[in-house]
Amino acid sequence: MSSIPQTVSEVLRRGTVIPAVPLALDAQRKFDPRRQQALLRYYEAAGAGGVAIGVHTTQFAIRDPAHGLFEPLLRFSAEVLQSLDAQRQQPLIRVGGVCGNTAQAVREASLLRETGFHTGLLNLSALKDASEDTLIDHCRQVADVLPMFGFYLGTHVGGRELPYSFWRRFAEIDSVVAVKVACFNRYQTIDCVRAIAESGRVDIALYTGNDDNIVLDLVTPYRFESAGGAVERRIVGGLLGHWAVWTRRAVELLQRCHRVVEQAGAADAQLLRLAVEVTDCNAALFDAAGGFAGCIPGIHEVLRRQGLLEGTWMLDPSESLSPGQAEEIDRIYAAYPHLHDDHFVAEHREAWLAD
């Protein structure tokens, strides 16, 4: 069983910004390495502590043999990240997406390990009808290959309900290093956090993927009474497609939330208003009104406006912004200028795009 470097583990447990990285394509819907490199440079310069590649925001279609982009993208990204790490004191956390049945998931985890990724974000949506025992066995087989980042994916976007009992057993797997809670459901979020808290595994970092509740997740103390006494856990960071844009502001937001927690303070009215603003932005970016059909194109659209991407092209030509989504992005741009980082991007964009 492999483990992650101590410096990486420390950053992961402290909590950081991990953008879910989009896929850069040109007008022919072919991989655009220059702009993919620029995105990774942007995230590093913005202060992100890691990146997630091969996940939903990167488009699952990269695994389609017709595109054959999964392995090339991992290898390309690993090279770029290595060059960025050479200029840093601590390496960027490298999270890679892992999905499919057990055979596929083990293959993907093996490729991630080979290409220098630290952990795999394990998507269980391919096992929707599997028993809990089967799910745990699946997780153990993947965890034998690569340290694991658990993932509670919401049922509204293809996930399945995972009860307290699953997460309690999941926490018994030694090489679990983190869990991303992205169920968009308060009851299920509490089930997951309580299971990790009551397991006694203080080394498992909790990350939010709840795009409808990002700020409040980051400042909420989750406290539970158990037979052994009270236990409390915090969600310390985020692994989010939402943070693939306006990343500089996301880093500042997380720092602010950390200060509130460290100073044992309460979320004031200003922070509560900010929580609403962030959720409103996410509704536009992720196309909540359209059932999240335009969630990835919405991210691409912001990056296009900033000049980091050339267009909003997707591998699937039918996937695009939903009707009215561009106007909603116009609205949040005008309403919340303090939440975008356009000036930061404009200042550095040409350097990030340089060969």
Tab-separated table of C-alpha atoms in Angstrom:
chain	number	residue	atom	x	y	z
A	1	MET	CA	0.000	0.000	0.000
A	2	SER	CA	1.407	3.364	-1.028
A	3	SER	CA	1.243	6.615	0.913
A	4	ILE	CA	1.472	10.291	0.089
A	5	PRO	CA	4.472	12.490	0.976
A	6	GLN	CA	4.304	14.099	4.402
A	7	THR	CA	4.431	17.638	2.965
A	8	VAL	CA	1.446	16.842	0.753
A	9	SER	CA	-0.426	15.241	3.639
A	10	GLU	CA	0.134	18.300	5.819
A	11	VAL	CA	-1.332	20.663	3.224
A	12	LEU	CA	-4.260	18.337	2.592
A	13	ARG	CA	-5.102	18.086	6.305
A	14	ARG	CA	-4.680	21.813	6.907
A	15	GLY	CA	-7.103	22.529	4.076
A	16	THR	CA	-6.551	24.096	0.698
A	17	VAL	CA	-8.123	25.098	-2.604
A	18	ILE	CA	-8.174	22.268	-5.153
A	19	PRO	CA	-9.724	23.334	-8.474
A	20	ALA	CA	-11.299	20.616	-10.615
A	21	VAL	CA	-9.438	21.296	-13.849
A	22	PRO	CA	-11.318	21.829	-17.145
A	23	LEU	CA	-10.118	20.402	-20.449
A	24	ALA	CA	-8.721	22.940	-22.929
A	25	LEU	CA	-9.834	22.311	-26.513
A	26	ASP	CA	-9.365	24.215	-29.757
A	27	ALA	CA	-12.017	25.037	-32.374
A	28	GLN	CA	-11.645	21.537	-33.849
A	29	ARG	CA	-12.363	20.079	-30.385
A	30	LYS	CA	-8.803	18.808	-30.173
A	31	PHE	CA	-6.605	19.000	-27.092
A	32	ASP	CA	-4.957	22.416	-26.698
A	33	PRO	CA	-1.745	21.858	-24.684
A	34	ARG	CA	-0.782	25.537	-24.613
A	35	ARG	CA	-3.989	26.580	-22.912
A	36	GLN	CA	-4.084	23.498	-20.693
A	37	GLN	CA	-0.658	24.484	-19.428
A	38	ALA	CA	-1.874	28.056	-18.913
A	39	LEU	CA	-4.741	26.814	-16.732
A	40	LEU	CA	-2.374	24.857	-14.483
A	41	ARG	CA	-0.042	27.849	-14.238
A	42	TYR	CA	-3.019	30.048	-13.325
A	43	TYR	CA	-4.150	27.767	-10.512
A	44	GLU	CA	-0.664	27.571	-9.061
A	45	ALA	CA	-0.129	31.332	-9.269
A	46	ALA	CA	-3.548	31.984	-7.727
A	47	GLY	CA	-2.493	30.080	-4.611
A	48	ALA	CA	-4.260	26.752	-5.070
A	49	GLY	CA	-2.686	23.960	-3.057
A	50	GLY	CA	-3.466	21.281	-5.609
A	51	VAL	CA	-5.439	20.336	-8.698
A	52	ALA	CA	-7.862	17.566	-9.615
A	53	ILE	CA	-7.614	16.168	-13.146
A	54	GLY	CA	-9.679	13.528	-14.919
A	55	VAL	CA	-12.728	14.393	-12.816
A	56	HIS	CA	-16.198	15.527	-13.906
A	57	THR	CA	-15.091	19.068	-14.778
A	58	THR	CA	-12.389	17.594	-17.051
A	59	GLN	CA	-15.185	15.750	-18.936
A	60	PHE	CA	-15.658	12.022	-18.462
A	61	ALA	CA	-15.571	11.641	-22.258
A	62	ILE	CA	-11.772	11.855	-22.155
A	63	ARG	CA	-11.960	8.124	-21.358
A	64	ASP	CA	-13.882	7.388	-24.558
A	65	PRO	CA	-11.599	5.471	-26.984
A	66	ALA	CA	-12.790	7.843	-29.713
A	67	HIS	CA	-10.938	10.636	-27.901
A	68	GLY	CA	-8.287	8.667	-26.007
A	69	LEU	CA	-7.335	11.635	-23.845
A	70	PHE	CA	-7.277	10.226	-20.327
A	71	GLU	CA	-3.707	8.925	-20.263
A	72	PRO	CA	-2.209	11.678	-22.488
A	73	LEU	CA	-3.805	14.355	-20.311
A	74	LEU	CA	-2.482	12.791	-17.113
A	75	ARG	CA	1.031	12.530	-18.518
A	76	PHE	CA	0.988	16.060	-19.912
A	77	SER	CA	-0.351	17.496	-16.661
A	78	ALA	CA	2.225	15.580	-14.623
A	79	GLU	CA	5.017	17.184	-16.642
A	80	VAL	CA	3.595	20.677	-16.171
A	81	LEU	CA	3.053	20.103	-12.455
A	82	GLN	CA	6.596	18.843	-12.075
A	83	SER	CA	7.923	22.054	-13.615
A	84	LEU	CA	5.724	24.118	-11.293
A	85	ASP	CA	6.803	22.110	-8.253
A	86	ALA	CA	10.434	22.866	-9.054
A	87	GLN	CA	9.731	26.483	-8.124
A	88	ARG	CA	7.808	25.696	-4.923
A	89	GLN	CA	8.672	24.683	-1.372
A	90	GLN	CA	5.747	22.250	-1.248
A	91	PRO	CA	4.470	20.207	-4.182
A	92	LEU	CA	0.977	20.764	-5.480
A	93	ILE	CA	-1.428	18.043	-4.408
A	94	ARG	CA	-2.168	15.897	-7.461
A	95	VAL	CA	-5.645	14.365	-7.385
A	96	GLY	CA	-6.761	12.173	-10.268
A	97	GLY	CA	-10.264	10.991	-11.055
A	98	VAL	CA	-10.987	7.255	-10.731
A	99	CYS	CA	-14.230	5.798	-12.022
A	100	GLY	CA	-15.851	2.742	-13.613
A	101	ASN	CA	-16.183	-0.835	-12.460
A	102	THR	CA	-13.511	-2.367	-10.266
A	103	ALA	CA	-11.271	-3.483	-13.109
A	104	GLN	CA	-11.372	-0.052	-14.737
A	105	ALA	CA	-10.947	1.774	-11.424
A	106	VAL	CA	-7.872	-0.301	-10.527
A	107	ARG	CA	-6.370	0.366	-13.970
A	108	GLU	CA	-6.951	4.092	-13.610
A	109	ALA	CA	-5.519	4.134	-10.092
A	110	SER	CA	-2.435	2.289	-11.365
A	111	LEU	CA	-1.960	4.859	-14.133
A	112	LEU	CA	-2.319	7.694	-11.647
A	113	ARG	CA	0.313	6.157	-9.401
A	114	GLU	CA	2.632	5.634	-12.376
A	115	THR	CA	2.276	9.280	-13.448
A	116	GLY	CA	2.998	10.666	-9.988
A	117	PHE	CA	-0.484	11.500	-8.712
A	118	HIS	CA	-0.842	11.423	-4.949
A	119	THR	CA	-4.444	10.295	-4.558
A	120	GLY	CA	-7.489	9.195	-6.540
A	121	LEU	CA	-10.937	10.761	-6.252
A	122	LEU	CA	-13.116	7.654	-6.335
A	123	ASN	CA	-16.414	8.023	-8.203
A	124	LEU	CA	-18.842	5.209	-7.363
A	125	SER	CA	-21.577	6.089	-9.850
A	126	ALA	CA	-20.825	3.006	-11.980
A	127	LEU	CA	-21.899	0.816	-9.059
A	128	LYS	CA	-25.338	2.288	-8.439
A	129	ASP	CA	-26.989	-1.052	-7.709
A	130	ALA	CA	-24.127	-2.699	-5.834
A	131	SER	CA	-24.515	-3.791	-2.228
A	132	GLU	CA	-22.621	-2.008	0.520
A	133	ASP	CA	-20.297	-5.004	0.878
A	134	THR	CA	-19.516	-4.846	-2.838
A	135	LEU	CA	-18.860	-1.117	-2.636
A	136	ILE	CA	-16.447	-1.508	0.262
A	137	ASP	CA	-14.614	-4.337	-1.501
A	138	HIS	CA	-14.339	-2.124	-4.600
A	139	CYS	CA	-12.908	0.711	-2.518
A	140	ARG	CA	-10.402	-1.573	-0.811
A	141	GLN	CA	-9.094	-2.893	-4.130
A	142	VAL	CA	-8.545	0.632	-5.428
A	143	ALA	CA	-7.008	1.742	-2.126
A	144	ASP	CA	-4.489	-1.097	-2.363
A	145	VAL	CA	-3.108	0.686	-5.439
A	146	LEU	CA	-3.361	4.380	-4.559
A	147	PRO	CA	-4.264	6.492	-1.506
A	148	MET	CA	-7.924	7.336	-1.788
A	149	PHE	CA	-9.999	10.517	-1.756
A	150	GLY	CA	-13.579	9.462	-1.031
A	151	PHE	CA	-16.376	11.152	-2.959
A	152	TYR	CA	-20.015	11.570	-1.940
A	153	LEU	CA	-21.462	12.523	-5.331
A	154	GLY	CA	-25.021	13.859	-5.308
A	155	THR	CA	-27.831	11.743	-6.722
A	156	HIS	CA	-28.961	14.694	-8.851
A	157	VAL	CA	-25.805	14.393	-10.978
A	158	GLY	CA	-25.485	10.627	-11.212
A	159	GLY	CA	-24.342	9.604	-7.741
A	160	ARG	CA	-26.025	7.244	-5.303
A	161	GLU	CA	-27.073	7.554	-1.696
A	162	LEU	CA	-24.324	6.381	0.653
A	163	PRO	CA	-25.510	5.929	4.249
A	164	TYR	CA	-23.704	6.429	7.538
A	165	SER	CA	-22.862	2.718	7.653
A	166	PHE	CA	-20.970	2.927	4.352
A	167	TRP	CA	-18.865	5.913	5.420
A	168	ARG	CA	-18.091	4.342	8.804
A	169	ARG	CA	-16.757	1.237	7.059
A	170	PHE	CA	-15.021	3.358	4.421
A	171	ALA	CA	-13.093	5.138	7.185
A	172	GLU	CA	-11.643	1.781	8.256
A	173	ILE	CA	-9.636	1.600	5.008
A	174	ASP	CA	-6.135	2.633	6.037
A	175	SER	CA	-5.150	4.491	2.875
A	176	VAL	CA	-8.146	6.825	2.817
A	177	VAL	CA	-6.662	10.324	3.083
A	178	ALA	CA	-9.677	12.581	2.469
A	179	VAL	CA	-13.362	12.708	1.622
A	180	LYS	CA	-15.106	15.163	-0.673
A	181	VAL	CA	-18.706	15.752	0.429
A	182	ALA	CA	-20.684	16.783	-2.649
A	183	CYS	CA	-24.163	15.448	-2.040
A	184	PHE	CA	-25.872	18.887	-1.973
A	185	ASN	CA	-27.956	17.578	0.918
A	186	ARG	CA	-27.638	18.617	4.578
A	187	TYR	CA	-28.865	15.289	5.958
A	188	GLN	CA	-26.420	13.266	3.855
A	189	THR	CA	-23.580	15.689	4.571
A	190	ILE	CA	-24.114	15.219	8.303
A	191	ASP	CA	-24.255	11.425	7.914
A	192	CYS	CA	-20.909	11.437	6.122
A	193	VAL	CA	-19.139	13.848	8.466
A	194	ARG	CA	-20.526	12.097	11.568
A	195	ALA	CA	-19.296	8.724	10.299
A	196	ILE	CA	-15.771	10.052	9.763
A	197	ALA	CA	-15.814	11.878	13.104
A	198	GLU	CA	-17.027	8.873	15.070
A	199	SER	CA	-14.516	6.570	13.369
A	200	GLY	CA	-11.721	8.335	15.238
A	201	ARG	CA	-9.791	8.912	11.999
A	202	VAL	CA	-8.529	12.443	12.588
A	203	ASP	CA	-6.128	11.954	9.678
A	204	ILE	CA	-8.925	11.944	7.075
A	205	ALA	CA	-9.347	15.474	5.718
A	206	LEU	CA	-12.850	16.658	4.890
A	207	TYR	CA	-13.426	18.749	1.763
A	208	THR	CA	-16.559	20.418	0.496
A	209	GLY	CA	-17.966	19.804	-2.934
A	210	ASN	CA	-21.345	21.197	-1.903
A	211	ASP	CA	-21.507	24.042	-4.401
A	212	ASP	CA	-24.735	25.289	-2.850
A	213	ASN	CA	-23.153	25.674	0.605
A	214	ILE	CA	-19.421	26.312	0.152
A	215	VAL	CA	-18.844	29.097	2.667
A	216	LEU	CA	-21.018	27.687	5.431
A	217	ASP	CA	-19.422	24.255	5.057
A	218	LEU	CA	-16.042	25.885	5.683
A	219	VAL	CA	-16.999	27.634	8.928
A	220	THR	CA	-19.416	25.134	10.473
A	221	PRO	CA	-18.317	23.044	13.484
A	222	TYR	CA	-19.750	19.531	13.136
A	223	ARG	CA	-20.054	18.315	16.729
A	224	PHE	CA	-21.508	14.956	17.776
A	225	GLU	CA	-22.030	13.190	21.085
A	226	SER	CA	-20.884	9.579	21.090
A	227	ALA	CA	-20.217	6.824	23.617
A	228	GLY	CA	-16.631	7.976	23.878
A	229	GLY	CA	-17.582	11.610	24.395
A	230	ALA	CA	-18.058	14.579	22.128
A	231	VAL	CA	-16.281	14.624	18.777
A	232	GLU	CA	-15.993	17.591	16.446
A	233	ARG	CA	-14.749	17.873	12.876
A	234	ARG	CA	-14.393	20.677	10.367
A	235	ILE	CA	-14.494	20.739	6.598
A	236	VAL	CA	-11.095	22.271	5.898
A	237	GLY	CA	-10.997	22.940	2.166
A	238	GLY	CA	-12.716	22.472	-1.141
A	239	LEU	CA	-12.277	20.342	-4.241
A	240	LEU	CA	-14.584	22.163	-6.582
A	241	GLY	CA	-15.339	22.852	-10.212
A	242	HIS	CA	-16.610	26.176	-8.930
A	243	TRP	CA	-13.053	27.017	-7.857
A	244	ALA	CA	-11.758	26.356	-11.392
A	245	VAL	CA	-12.695	29.996	-12.036
A	246	TRP	CA	-11.998	33.116	-9.975
A	247	THR	CA	-9.459	30.953	-8.163
A	248	ARG	CA	-7.543	33.854	-6.650
A	249	ARG	CA	-10.714	34.938	-4.866
A	250	ALA	CA	-11.395	31.357	-3.779
A	251	VAL	CA	-7.995	31.228	-2.094
A	252	GLU	CA	-8.734	34.488	-0.276
A	253	LEU	CA	-12.147	33.173	0.746
A	254	LEU	CA	-10.697	29.986	2.223
A	255	GLN	CA	-8.063	31.993	4.099
A	256	ARG	CA	-10.819	34.158	5.543
A	257	CYS	CA	-12.810	31.107	6.644
A	258	HIS	CA	-9.699	29.607	8.235
A	259	ARG	CA	-9.124	32.825	10.200
A	260	VAL	CA	-12.667	32.697	11.560
A	261	VAL	CA	-12.131	29.120	12.715
A	262	GLU	CA	-8.654	29.757	14.171
A	263	GLN	CA	-9.883	32.759	16.142
A	264	ALA	CA	-12.881	30.798	17.430
A	265	GLY	CA	-15.105	33.451	15.958
A	266	ALA	CA	-18.592	33.281	14.567
A	267	ALA	CA	-19.618	33.931	10.984
A	268	ASP	CA	-20.704	37.578	10.961
A	269	ALA	CA	-23.440	39.078	8.805
A	270	GLN	CA	-20.938	40.050	6.102
A	271	LEU	CA	-19.680	36.500	5.780
A	272	LEU	CA	-23.238	35.170	5.701
A	273	ARG	CA	-24.047	37.581	2.877
A	274	LEU	CA	-20.935	36.403	1.072
A	275	ALA	CA	-22.146	32.822	1.437
A	276	VAL	CA	-25.346	33.750	-0.399
A	277	GLU	CA	-23.391	35.593	-3.102
A	278	VAL	CA	-21.108	32.617	-3.728
A	279	THR	CA	-24.099	30.296	-4.001
A	280	ASP	CA	-25.834	32.715	-6.380
A	281	CYS	CA	-22.702	32.745	-8.555
A	282	ASN	CA	-22.622	28.973	-8.538
A	283	ALA	CA	-26.242	28.807	-9.665
A	284	ALA	CA	-25.287	30.742	-12.793
A	285	LEU	CA	-21.958	29.050	-13.450
A	286	PHE	CA	-23.289	25.539	-12.895
A	287	ASP	CA	-26.681	26.129	-14.528
A	288	ALA	CA	-28.869	25.158	-11.597
A	289	ALA	CA	-31.937	26.429	-13.461
A	290	GLY	CA	-31.171	24.034	-16.316
A	291	GLY	CA	-30.636	21.021	-14.094
A	292	PHE	CA	-26.834	21.508	-14.260
A	293	ALA	CA	-26.763	20.676	-17.983
A	294	GLY	CA	-24.446	23.632	-18.610
A	295	CYS	CA	-22.209	23.205	-15.561
A	296	ILE	CA	-18.978	22.545	-17.463
A	297	PRO	CA	-19.676	25.001	-20.332
A	298	GLY	CA	-20.400	27.654	-17.687
A	299	ILE	CA	-16.902	27.224	-16.269
A	300	HIS	CA	-15.457	27.361	-19.782
A	301	GLU	CA	-17.386	30.533	-20.519
A	302	VAL	CA	-15.786	32.427	-17.642
A	303	LEU	CA	-12.330	31.199	-18.635
A	304	ARG	CA	-13.083	32.243	-22.236
A	305	ARG	CA	-14.069	35.726	-21.105
A	306	GLN	CA	-10.804	35.953	-19.182
A	307	GLY	CA	-8.803	34.848	-22.236
A	308	LEU	CA	-7.470	31.656	-20.694
A	309	LEU	CA	-9.546	29.459	-22.998
A	310	GLU	CA	-10.159	30.214	-26.642
A	311	GLY	CA	-13.761	28.993	-26.625
A	312	THR	CA	-16.313	26.891	-24.788
A	313	TRP	CA	-15.954	23.799	-26.982
A	314	MET	CA	-16.691	20.444	-25.405
A	315	LEU	CA	-15.853	16.950	-26.606
A	316	ASP	CA	-19.585	16.388	-27.054
A	317	PRO	CA	-20.792	18.948	-29.645
A	318	SER	CA	-24.287	18.866	-28.133
A	319	GLU	CA	-23.027	20.085	-24.761
A	320	SER	CA	-23.164	23.857	-24.485
A	321	LEU	CA	-24.456	26.724	-22.386
A	322	SER	CA	-28.135	26.428	-21.576
A	323	PRO	CA	-30.610	29.035	-22.848
A	324	GLY	CA	-30.288	32.125	-20.672
A	325	GLN	CA	-27.119	30.915	-18.921
A	326	ALA	CA	-24.846	33.493	-20.572
A	327	GLU	CA	-27.196	36.241	-19.383
A	328	GLU	CA	-27.067	34.819	-15.860
A	329	ILE	CA	-23.271	34.910	-15.976
A	330	ASP	CA	-23.523	38.539	-17.134
A	331	ARG	CA	-25.729	39.214	-14.102
A	332	ILE	CA	-23.383	37.748	-11.501
A	333	TYR	CA	-20.394	39.487	-13.082
A	334	ALA	CA	-22.167	42.820	-12.629
A	335	ALA	CA	-23.598	42.005	-9.205
A	336	TYR	CA	-20.443	40.640	-7.557
A	337	PRO	CA	-17.311	42.282	-9.000
A	338	HIS	CA	-15.487	41.483	-5.743
A	339	LEU	CA	-15.787	37.759	-6.467
A	340	HIS	CA	-13.983	37.630	-9.802
A	341	ASP	CA	-10.241	37.840	-10.405
A	342	ASP	CA	-10.210	39.279	-13.939
A	343	HIS	CA	-7.532	41.867	-13.116
A	344	PHE	CA	-5.227	39.209	-11.694
A	345	VAL	CA	-5.680	37.037	-14.787
A	346	ALA	CA	-5.193	39.962	-17.174
A	347	GLU	CA	-1.932	40.881	-15.457
A	348	HIS	CA	-0.392	37.418	-15.859
A	349	ARG	CA	-2.248	35.778	-18.755
A	350	GLU	CA	0.374	36.297	-21.455
A	351	ALA	CA	3.095	34.795	-19.260
A	352	TRP	CA	0.922	31.752	-18.524
A	353	LEU	CA	0.205	31.327	-22.244
A	354	ALA	CA	3.869	31.617	-23.244
A	355	ASP	CA	5.620	28.453	-24.380
